[in-house]
Short mmCIF file of C-alpha atoms in Angstrom, two decimals:
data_model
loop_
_atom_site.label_atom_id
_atom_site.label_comp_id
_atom_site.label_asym_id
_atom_site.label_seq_id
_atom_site.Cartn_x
_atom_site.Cartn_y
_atom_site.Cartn_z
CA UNK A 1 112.06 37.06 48.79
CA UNK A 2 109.31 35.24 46.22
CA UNK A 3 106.08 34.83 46.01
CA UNK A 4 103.73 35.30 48.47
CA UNK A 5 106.38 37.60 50.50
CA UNK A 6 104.72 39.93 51.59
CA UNK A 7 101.09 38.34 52.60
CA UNK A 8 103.15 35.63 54.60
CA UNK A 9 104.72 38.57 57.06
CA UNK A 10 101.37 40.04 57.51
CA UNK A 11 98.50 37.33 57.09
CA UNK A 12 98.02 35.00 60.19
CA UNK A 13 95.06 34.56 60.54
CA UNK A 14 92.69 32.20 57.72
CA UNK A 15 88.75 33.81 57.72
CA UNK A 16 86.57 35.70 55.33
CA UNK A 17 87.98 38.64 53.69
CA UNK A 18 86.00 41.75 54.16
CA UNK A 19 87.91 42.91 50.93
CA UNK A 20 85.52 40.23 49.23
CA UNK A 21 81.81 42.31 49.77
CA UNK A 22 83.69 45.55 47.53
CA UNK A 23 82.11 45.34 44.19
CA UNK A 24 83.78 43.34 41.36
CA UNK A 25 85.86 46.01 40.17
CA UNK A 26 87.25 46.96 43.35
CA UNK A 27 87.32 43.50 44.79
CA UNK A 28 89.78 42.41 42.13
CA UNK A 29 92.01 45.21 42.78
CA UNK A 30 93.22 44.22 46.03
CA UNK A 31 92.66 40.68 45.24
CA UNK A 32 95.56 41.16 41.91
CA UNK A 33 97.99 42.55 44.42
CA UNK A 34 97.36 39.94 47.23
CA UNK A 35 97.72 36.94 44.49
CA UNK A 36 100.83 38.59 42.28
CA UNK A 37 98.56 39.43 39.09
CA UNK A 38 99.12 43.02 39.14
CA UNK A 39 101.23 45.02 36.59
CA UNK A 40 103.89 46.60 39.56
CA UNK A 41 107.48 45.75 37.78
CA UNK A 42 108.50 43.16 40.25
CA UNK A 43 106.03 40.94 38.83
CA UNK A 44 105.61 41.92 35.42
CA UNK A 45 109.49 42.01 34.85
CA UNK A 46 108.84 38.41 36.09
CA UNK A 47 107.09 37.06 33.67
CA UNK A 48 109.24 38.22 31.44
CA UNK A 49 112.24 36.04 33.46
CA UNK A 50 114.13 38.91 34.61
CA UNK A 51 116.47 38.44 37.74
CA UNK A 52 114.65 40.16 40.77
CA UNK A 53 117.16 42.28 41.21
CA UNK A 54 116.71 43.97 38.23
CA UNK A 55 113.17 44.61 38.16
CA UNK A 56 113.53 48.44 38.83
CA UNK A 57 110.73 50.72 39.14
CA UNK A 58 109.81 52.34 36.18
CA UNK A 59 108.14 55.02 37.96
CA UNK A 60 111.10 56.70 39.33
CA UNK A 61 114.82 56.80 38.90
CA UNK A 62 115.95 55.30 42.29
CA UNK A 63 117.30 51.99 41.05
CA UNK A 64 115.07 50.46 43.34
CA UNK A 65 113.33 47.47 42.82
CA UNK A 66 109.68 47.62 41.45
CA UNK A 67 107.96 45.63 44.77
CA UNK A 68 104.50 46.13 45.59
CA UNK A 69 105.94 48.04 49.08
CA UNK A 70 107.73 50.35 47.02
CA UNK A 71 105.95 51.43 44.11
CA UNK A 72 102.99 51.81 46.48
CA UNK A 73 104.19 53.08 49.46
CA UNK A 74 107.58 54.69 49.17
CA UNK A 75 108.01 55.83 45.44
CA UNK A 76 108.93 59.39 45.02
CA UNK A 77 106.95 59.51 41.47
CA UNK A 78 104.95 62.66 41.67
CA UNK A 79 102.07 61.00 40.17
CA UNK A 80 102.62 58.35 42.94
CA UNK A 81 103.50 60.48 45.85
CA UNK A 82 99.74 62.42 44.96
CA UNK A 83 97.78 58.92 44.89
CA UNK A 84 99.41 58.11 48.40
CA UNK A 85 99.02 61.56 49.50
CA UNK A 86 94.84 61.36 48.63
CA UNK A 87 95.28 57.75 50.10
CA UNK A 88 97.04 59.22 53.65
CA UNK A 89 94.25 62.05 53.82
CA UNK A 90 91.42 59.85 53.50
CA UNK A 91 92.42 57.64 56.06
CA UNK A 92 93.58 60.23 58.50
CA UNK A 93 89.85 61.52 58.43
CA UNK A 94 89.27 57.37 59.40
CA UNK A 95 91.32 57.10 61.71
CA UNK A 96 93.23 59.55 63.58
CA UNK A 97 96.59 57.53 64.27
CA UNK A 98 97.26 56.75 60.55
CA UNK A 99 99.37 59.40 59.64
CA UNK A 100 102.07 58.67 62.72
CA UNK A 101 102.10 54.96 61.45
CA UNK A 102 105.27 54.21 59.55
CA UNK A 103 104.74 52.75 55.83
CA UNK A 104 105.15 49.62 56.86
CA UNK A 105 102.48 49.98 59.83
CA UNK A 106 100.13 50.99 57.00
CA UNK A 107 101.33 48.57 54.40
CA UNK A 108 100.48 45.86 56.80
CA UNK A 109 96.96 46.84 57.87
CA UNK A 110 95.78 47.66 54.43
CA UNK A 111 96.88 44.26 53.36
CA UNK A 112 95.24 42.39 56.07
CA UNK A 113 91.74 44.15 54.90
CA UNK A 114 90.04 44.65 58.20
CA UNK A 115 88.30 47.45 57.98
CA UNK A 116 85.68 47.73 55.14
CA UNK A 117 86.19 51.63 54.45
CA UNK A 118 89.81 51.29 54.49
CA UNK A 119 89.35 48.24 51.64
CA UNK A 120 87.50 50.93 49.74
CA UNK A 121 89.51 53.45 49.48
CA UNK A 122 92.56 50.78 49.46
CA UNK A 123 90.86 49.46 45.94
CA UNK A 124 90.63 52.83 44.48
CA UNK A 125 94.04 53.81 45.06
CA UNK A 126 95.28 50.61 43.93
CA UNK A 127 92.95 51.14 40.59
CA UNK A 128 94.83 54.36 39.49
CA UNK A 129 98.01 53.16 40.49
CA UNK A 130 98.17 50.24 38.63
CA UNK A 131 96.64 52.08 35.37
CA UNK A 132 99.76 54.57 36.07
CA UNK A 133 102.31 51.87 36.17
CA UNK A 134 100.38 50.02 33.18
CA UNK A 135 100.96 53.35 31.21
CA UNK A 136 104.83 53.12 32.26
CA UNK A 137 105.34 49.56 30.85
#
């Protein structure tokens, strides 16, 4: 575990970012979770020199830690579960395998940004979630 994780499991290859045409807003809310400058717990509890293991979600009462995969993908926050829910429809309508794809499956292709509509919608989800978590801290 550390920095740069999760990109390092995912990210092979080195070329332009299609992520990087989304408008500013949007732009930098897939670019905060790709560089660790978002508000999820396991890095804000960082900052604040807490062991990783202790860097729970504050979102739900599992005990679990706060990562990005969690809080975004497996959480069972209500408020959560409905962002990933509006997430999961929107991208079934893109694509019709998505929603037999396992959370990791879609973890990984959202962070490798290949497909521009996908980045979109990506952004926005990512916008109200961490605004959610924000409100948690």
């Amino acid at each position: 575990g550390g920095r740069f994780e999760i990109l390092s499991k995912v990210k092979f290859e080195y070329q332009f970012e299609k992520y990087l045409l989304l408008d500013n807003k949007l732009r930098k809310m897939i670019t905060s979770l790709r560089l660790y400058t978002h508000n999820l717990p396991i890095e804000n509890l960082c900052k604040k020199k807490v062991e990783r293991k202790d860097r729970s979600c504050n979102c739900c009462n599992s005990g679990e830690i706060g990562s990005e995969f969690h809080v975004l993908m497996a959480c069972q926050c209500e408020d959560l579960k409905q962002e990933r829910n509006s997430l999961n429809n929107k991208l079934s309508q893109l694509c019709s395998q998505w929603p037999s794809l396992s959370n990791k499956d879609k973890f990984q292709y959202l962070l490798c940004a290949h497909d521009p509509q996908f980045n979109f919608y990506f952004a926005i989800f990512l916008e109200k979630v961490f605004k959610f978590v924000g409100s948690k801290n």
